[in-house]
PDB file of C-alpha atoms in Angstrom:
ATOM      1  CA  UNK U 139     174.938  56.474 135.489  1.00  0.00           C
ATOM      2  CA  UNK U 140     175.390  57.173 138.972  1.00  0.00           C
ATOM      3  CA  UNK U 141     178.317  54.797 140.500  1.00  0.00           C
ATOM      4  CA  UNK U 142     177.116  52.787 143.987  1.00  0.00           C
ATOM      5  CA  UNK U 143     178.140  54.135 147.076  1.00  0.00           C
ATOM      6  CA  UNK U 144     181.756  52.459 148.170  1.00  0.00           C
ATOM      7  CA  UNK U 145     181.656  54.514 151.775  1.00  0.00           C
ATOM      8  CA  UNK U 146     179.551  56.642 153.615  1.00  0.00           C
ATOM      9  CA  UNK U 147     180.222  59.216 156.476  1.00  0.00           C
ATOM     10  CA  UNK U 148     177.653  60.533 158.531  1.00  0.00           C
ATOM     11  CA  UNK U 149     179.585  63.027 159.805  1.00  0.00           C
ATOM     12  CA  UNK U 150     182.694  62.533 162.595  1.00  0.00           C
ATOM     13  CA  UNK U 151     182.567  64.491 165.792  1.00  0.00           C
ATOM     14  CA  UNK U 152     184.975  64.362 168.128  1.00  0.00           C
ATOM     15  CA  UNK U 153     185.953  66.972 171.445  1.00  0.00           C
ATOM     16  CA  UNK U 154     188.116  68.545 169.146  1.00  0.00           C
ATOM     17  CA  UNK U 155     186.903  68.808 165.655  1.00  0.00           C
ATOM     18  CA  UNK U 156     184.063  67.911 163.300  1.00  0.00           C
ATOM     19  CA  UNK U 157     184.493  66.337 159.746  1.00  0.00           C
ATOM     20  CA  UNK U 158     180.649  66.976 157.536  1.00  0.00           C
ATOM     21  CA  UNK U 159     179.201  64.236 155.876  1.00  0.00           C
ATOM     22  CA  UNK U 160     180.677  62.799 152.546  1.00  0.00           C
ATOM     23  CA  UNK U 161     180.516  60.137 150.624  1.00  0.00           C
ATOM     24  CA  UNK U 162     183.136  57.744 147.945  1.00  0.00           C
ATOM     25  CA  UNK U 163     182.078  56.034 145.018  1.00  0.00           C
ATOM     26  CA  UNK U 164     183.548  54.451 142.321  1.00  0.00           C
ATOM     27  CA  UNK U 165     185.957  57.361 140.037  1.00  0.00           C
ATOM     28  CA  UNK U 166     186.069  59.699 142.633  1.00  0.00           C
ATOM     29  CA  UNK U 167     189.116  61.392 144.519  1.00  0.00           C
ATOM     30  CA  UNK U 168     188.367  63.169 148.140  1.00  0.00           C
ATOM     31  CA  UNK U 169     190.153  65.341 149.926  1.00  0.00           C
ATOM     32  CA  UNK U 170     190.004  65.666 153.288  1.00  0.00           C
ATOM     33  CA  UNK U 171     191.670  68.616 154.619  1.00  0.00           C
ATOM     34  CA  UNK U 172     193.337  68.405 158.319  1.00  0.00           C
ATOM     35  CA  UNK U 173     195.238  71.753 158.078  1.00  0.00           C
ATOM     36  CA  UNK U 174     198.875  71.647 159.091  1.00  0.00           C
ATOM     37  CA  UNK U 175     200.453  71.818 162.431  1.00  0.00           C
ATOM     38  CA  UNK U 176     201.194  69.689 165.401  1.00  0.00           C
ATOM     39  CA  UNK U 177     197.713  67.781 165.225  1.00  0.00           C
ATOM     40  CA  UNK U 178     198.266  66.802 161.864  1.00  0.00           C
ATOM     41  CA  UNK U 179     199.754  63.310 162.490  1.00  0.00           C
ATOM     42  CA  UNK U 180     197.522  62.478 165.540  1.00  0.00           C
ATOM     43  CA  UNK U 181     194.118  63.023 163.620  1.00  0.00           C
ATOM     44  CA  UNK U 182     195.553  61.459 160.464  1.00  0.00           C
ATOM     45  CA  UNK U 183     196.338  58.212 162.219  1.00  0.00           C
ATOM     46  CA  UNK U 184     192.732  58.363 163.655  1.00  0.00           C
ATOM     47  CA  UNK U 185     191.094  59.014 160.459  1.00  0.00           C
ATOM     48  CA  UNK U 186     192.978  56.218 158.886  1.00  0.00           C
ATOM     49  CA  UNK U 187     192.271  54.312 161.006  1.00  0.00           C
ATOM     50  CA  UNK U 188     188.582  54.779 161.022  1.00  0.00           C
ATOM     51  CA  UNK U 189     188.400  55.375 156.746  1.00  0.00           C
ATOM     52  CA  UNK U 190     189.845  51.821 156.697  1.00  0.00           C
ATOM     53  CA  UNK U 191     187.088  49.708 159.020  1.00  0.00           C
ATOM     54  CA  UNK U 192     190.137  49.433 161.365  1.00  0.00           C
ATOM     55  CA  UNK U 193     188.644  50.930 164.255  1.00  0.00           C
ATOM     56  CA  UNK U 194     184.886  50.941 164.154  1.00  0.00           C
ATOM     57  CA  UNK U 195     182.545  53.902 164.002  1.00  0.00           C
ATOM     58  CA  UNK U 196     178.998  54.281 164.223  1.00  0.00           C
ATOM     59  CA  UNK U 197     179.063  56.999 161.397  1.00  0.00           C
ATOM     60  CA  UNK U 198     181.343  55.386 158.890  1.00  0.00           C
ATOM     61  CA  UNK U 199     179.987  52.417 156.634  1.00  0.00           C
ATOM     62  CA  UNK U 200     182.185  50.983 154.336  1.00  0.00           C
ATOM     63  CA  UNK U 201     180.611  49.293 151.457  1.00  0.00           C
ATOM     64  CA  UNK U 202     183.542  47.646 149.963  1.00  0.00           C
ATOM     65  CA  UNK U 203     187.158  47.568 151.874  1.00  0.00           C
ATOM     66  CA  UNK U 204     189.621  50.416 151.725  1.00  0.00           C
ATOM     67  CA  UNK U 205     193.078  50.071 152.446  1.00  0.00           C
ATOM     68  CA  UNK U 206     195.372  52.381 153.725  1.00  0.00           C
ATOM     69  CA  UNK U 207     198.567  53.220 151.901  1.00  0.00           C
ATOM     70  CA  UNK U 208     201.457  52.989 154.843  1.00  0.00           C
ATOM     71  CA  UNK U 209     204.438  54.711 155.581  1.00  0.00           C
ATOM     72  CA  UNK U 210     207.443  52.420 154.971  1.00  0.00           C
ATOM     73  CA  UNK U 211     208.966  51.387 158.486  1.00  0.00           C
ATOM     74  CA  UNK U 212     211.791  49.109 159.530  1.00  0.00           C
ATOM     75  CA  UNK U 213     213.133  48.172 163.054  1.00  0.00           C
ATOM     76  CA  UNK U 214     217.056  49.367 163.468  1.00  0.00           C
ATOM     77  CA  UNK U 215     217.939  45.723 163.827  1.00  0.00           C
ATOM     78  CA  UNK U 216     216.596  44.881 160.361  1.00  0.00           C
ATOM     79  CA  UNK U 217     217.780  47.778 158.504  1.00  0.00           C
ATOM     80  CA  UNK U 218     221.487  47.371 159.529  1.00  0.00           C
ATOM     81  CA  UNK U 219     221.930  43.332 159.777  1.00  0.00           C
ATOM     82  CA  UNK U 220     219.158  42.322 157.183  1.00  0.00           C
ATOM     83  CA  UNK U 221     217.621  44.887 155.105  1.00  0.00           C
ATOM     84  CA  UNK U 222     214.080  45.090 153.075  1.00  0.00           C
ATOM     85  CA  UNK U 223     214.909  44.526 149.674  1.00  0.00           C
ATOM     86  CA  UNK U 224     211.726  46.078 147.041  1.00  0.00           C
ATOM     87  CA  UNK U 225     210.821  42.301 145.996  1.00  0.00           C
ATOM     88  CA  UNK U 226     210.679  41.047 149.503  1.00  0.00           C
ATOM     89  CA  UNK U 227     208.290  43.604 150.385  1.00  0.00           C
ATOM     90  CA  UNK U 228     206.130  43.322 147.225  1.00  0.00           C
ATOM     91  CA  UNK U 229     206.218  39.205 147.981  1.00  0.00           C
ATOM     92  CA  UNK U 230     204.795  40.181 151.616  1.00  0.00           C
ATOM     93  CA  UNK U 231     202.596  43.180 150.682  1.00  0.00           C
ATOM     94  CA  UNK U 232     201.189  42.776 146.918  1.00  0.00           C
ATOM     95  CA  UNK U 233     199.469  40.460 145.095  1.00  0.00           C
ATOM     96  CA  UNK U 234     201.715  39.082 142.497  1.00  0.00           C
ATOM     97  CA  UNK U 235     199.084  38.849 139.829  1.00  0.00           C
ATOM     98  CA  UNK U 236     198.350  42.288 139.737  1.00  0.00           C
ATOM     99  CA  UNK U 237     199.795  44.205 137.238  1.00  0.00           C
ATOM    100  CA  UNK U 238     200.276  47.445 139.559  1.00  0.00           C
ATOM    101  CA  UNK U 239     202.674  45.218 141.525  1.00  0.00           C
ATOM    102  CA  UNK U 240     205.429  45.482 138.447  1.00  0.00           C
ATOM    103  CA  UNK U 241     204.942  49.112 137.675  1.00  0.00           C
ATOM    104  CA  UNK U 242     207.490  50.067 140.896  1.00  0.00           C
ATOM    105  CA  UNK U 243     210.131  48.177 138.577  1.00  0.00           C
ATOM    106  CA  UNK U 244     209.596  51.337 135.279  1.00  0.00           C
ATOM    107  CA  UNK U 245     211.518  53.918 137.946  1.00  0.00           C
ATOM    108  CA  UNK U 246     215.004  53.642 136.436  1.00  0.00           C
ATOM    109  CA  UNK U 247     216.408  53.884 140.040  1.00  0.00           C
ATOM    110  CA  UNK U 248     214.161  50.580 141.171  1.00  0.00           C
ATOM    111  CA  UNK U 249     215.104  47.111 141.082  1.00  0.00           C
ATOM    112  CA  UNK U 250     214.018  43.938 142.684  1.00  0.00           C
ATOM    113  CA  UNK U 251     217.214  43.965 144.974  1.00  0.00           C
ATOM    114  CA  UNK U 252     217.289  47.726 145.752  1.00  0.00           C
ATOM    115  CA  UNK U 253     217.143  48.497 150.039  1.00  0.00           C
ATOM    116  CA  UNK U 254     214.048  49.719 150.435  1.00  0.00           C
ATOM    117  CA  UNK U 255     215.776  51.977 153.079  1.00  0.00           C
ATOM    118  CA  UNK U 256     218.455  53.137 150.750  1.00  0.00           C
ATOM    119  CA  UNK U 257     215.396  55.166 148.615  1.00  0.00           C
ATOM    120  CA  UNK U 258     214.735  58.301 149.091  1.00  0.00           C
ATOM    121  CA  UNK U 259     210.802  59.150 151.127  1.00  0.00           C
ATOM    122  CA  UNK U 260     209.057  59.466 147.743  1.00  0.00           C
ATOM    123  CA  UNK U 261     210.313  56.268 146.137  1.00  0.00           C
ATOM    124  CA  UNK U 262     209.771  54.183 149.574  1.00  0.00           C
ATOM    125  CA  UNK U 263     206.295  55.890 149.443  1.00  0.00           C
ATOM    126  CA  UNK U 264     205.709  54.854 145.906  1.00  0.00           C
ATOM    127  CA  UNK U 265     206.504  51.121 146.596  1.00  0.00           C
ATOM    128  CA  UNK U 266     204.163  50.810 149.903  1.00  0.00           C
ATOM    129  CA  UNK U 267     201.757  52.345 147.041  1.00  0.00           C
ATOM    130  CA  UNK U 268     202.177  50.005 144.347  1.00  0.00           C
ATOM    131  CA  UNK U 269     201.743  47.029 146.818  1.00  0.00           C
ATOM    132  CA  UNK U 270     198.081  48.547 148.043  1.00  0.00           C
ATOM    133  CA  UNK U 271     196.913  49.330 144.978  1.00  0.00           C
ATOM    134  CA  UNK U 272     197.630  45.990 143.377  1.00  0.00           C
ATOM    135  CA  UNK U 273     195.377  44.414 146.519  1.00  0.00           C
ATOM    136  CA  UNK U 274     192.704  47.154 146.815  1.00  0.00           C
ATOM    137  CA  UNK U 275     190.738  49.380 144.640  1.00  0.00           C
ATOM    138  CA  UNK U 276     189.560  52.051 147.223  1.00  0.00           C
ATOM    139  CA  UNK U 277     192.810  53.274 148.675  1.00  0.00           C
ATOM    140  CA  UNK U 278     193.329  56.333 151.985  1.00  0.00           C
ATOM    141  CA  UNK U 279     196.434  57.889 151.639  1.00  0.00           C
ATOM    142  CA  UNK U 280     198.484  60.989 152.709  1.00  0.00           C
ATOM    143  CA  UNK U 281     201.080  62.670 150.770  1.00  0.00           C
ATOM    144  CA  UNK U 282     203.044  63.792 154.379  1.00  0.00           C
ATOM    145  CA  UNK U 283     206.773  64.308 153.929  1.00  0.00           C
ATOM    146  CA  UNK U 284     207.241  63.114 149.815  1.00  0.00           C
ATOM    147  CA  UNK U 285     208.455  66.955 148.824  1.00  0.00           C
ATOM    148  CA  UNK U 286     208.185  68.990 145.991  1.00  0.00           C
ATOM    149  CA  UNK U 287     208.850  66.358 143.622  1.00  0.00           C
ATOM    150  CA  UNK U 288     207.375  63.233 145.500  1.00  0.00           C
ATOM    151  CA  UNK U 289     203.942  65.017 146.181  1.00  0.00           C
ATOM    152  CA  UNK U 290     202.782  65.512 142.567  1.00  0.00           C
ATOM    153  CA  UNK U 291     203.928  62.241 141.363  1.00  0.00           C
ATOM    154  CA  UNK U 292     202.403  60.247 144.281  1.00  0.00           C
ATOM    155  CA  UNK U 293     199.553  62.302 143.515  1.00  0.00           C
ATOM    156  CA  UNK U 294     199.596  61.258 139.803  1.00  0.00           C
ATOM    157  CA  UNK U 295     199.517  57.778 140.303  1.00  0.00           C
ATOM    158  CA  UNK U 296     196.739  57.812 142.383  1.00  0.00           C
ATOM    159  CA  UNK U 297     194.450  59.921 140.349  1.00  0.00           C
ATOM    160  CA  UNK U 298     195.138  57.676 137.167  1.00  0.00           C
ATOM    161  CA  UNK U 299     194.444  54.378 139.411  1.00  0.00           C
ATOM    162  CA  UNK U 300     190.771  56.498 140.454  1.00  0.00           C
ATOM    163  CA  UNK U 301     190.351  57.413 136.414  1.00  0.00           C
ATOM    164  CA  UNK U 302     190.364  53.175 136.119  1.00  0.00           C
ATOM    165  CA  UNK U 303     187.375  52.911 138.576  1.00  0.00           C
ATOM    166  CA  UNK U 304     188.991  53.280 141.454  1.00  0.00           C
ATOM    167  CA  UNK U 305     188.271  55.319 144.569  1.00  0.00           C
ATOM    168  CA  UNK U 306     190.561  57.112 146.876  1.00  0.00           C
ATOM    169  CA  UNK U 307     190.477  59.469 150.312  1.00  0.00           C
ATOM    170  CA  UNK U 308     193.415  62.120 150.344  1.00  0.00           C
ATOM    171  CA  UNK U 309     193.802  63.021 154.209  1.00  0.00           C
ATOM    172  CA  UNK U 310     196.420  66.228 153.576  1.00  0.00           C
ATOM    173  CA  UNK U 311     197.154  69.305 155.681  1.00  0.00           C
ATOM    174  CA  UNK U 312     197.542  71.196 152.139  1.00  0.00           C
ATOM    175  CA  UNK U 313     195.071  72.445 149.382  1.00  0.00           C
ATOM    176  CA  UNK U 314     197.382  71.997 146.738  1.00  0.00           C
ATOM    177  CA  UNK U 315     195.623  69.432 144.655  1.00  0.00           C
ATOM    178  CA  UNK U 316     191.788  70.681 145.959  1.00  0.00           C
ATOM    179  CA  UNK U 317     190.410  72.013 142.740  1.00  0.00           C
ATOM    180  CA  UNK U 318     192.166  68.235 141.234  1.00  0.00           C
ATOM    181  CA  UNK U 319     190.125  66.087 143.442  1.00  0.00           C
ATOM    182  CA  UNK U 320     186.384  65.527 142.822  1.00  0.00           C
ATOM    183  CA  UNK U 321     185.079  66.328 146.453  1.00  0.00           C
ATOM    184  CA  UNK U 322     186.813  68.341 148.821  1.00  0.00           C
ATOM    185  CA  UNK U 323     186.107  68.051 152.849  1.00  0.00           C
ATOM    186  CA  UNK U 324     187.122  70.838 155.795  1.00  0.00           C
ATOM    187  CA  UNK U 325     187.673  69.686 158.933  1.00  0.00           C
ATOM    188  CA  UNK U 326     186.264  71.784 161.702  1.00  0.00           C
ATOM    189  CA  UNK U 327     187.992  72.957 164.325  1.00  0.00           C
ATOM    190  CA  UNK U 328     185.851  73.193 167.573  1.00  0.00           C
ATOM    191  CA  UNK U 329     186.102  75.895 170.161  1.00  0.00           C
ATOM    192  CA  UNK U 330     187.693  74.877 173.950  1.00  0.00           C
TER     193      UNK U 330
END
């Protein structure tokens, strides 16, 4: 049975690149690729942006909400007079009924009253991903700067939570996990 449509793209065109038409549903995994280099984090904020309703587009419609996973963030003020502990930020971010809330707390190196800013990138990426995918089901994240190790695991998770019913958008400047996902996109680079 085919699974509804949970968002469509007609196709994104911009002065500087094109992105073909795809579509999520339910179970599936897509990878957008944005190649690597110095556009990479302009077009991925964009894209998030847009993949999540945030900004509107004419050529995007989202059938049910998708949420983007964030990069952890804190200002210097908070992180050296009043820190982010792992439970504050699950209180603020997750929803507390939601059994992927807990799971951050099976990493040995996790607690409820671990700095958030004392973790290293993949761990502070894999709590900002716990809280999403306790509120949301359809999920846009990027795997930019988790490493070697960080990469596969955050990968891991995510393709398990789509195996559930879930649905995700990759947005990566690497092909690493393409033949893993179950739709791959290129963006297009135009010519100036």
């Amino acid at each position: 049975m085919n699974q509804p449509v949970l968002l469509s793209c007609n196709s994104i065109l911009t002065d500087q690149y094109f992105i073909p038409p795809f579509d999520v549903r339910a179970g599936e995994l897509v990878q957008v690729y944005l190649y690597h280099g110095y556009h990479f984090y302009p077009v991925l904020a964009y894209l998030s942006k847009i993949l999540t309703g945030a900004i509107p587009h004419e050529n995007i419609i989202l059938h049910q909400p998708f949420s983007y996973v964030p990069r952890f963030t804190e200002s210097w003020w908070r992180r050296h007079f009043r820190p982010v502990t792992v439970d504050a930020y699950m209180k603020k971010h997750a929803s507390a009924d939601s059994p992927a809330a807990n799971r951050i707390y099976e990493r040995s190196n996790i607690r409820k009253n671990t700095r958030i800013n004392t973790l290293e990138a993949p761990d502070r990426k894999l709590v900002s991903l716990s809280a999403t995918l306790s509120r949301s089901s359809c999920i846009v994240f990027d795997l930019a700067g988790l490493g070697p190790v960080g990469t596969p695991q955050t990968f891991s998770i995510v393709k398990e939570h789509v195996q559930q019913g879930g649905a995700a958008i990759l947005l990566d400047g690497y092909k690493d996990f393409q033949q893993e996902c179950t739709k791959y996109v290129e963006l297009q680079w135009l010519a100036s």
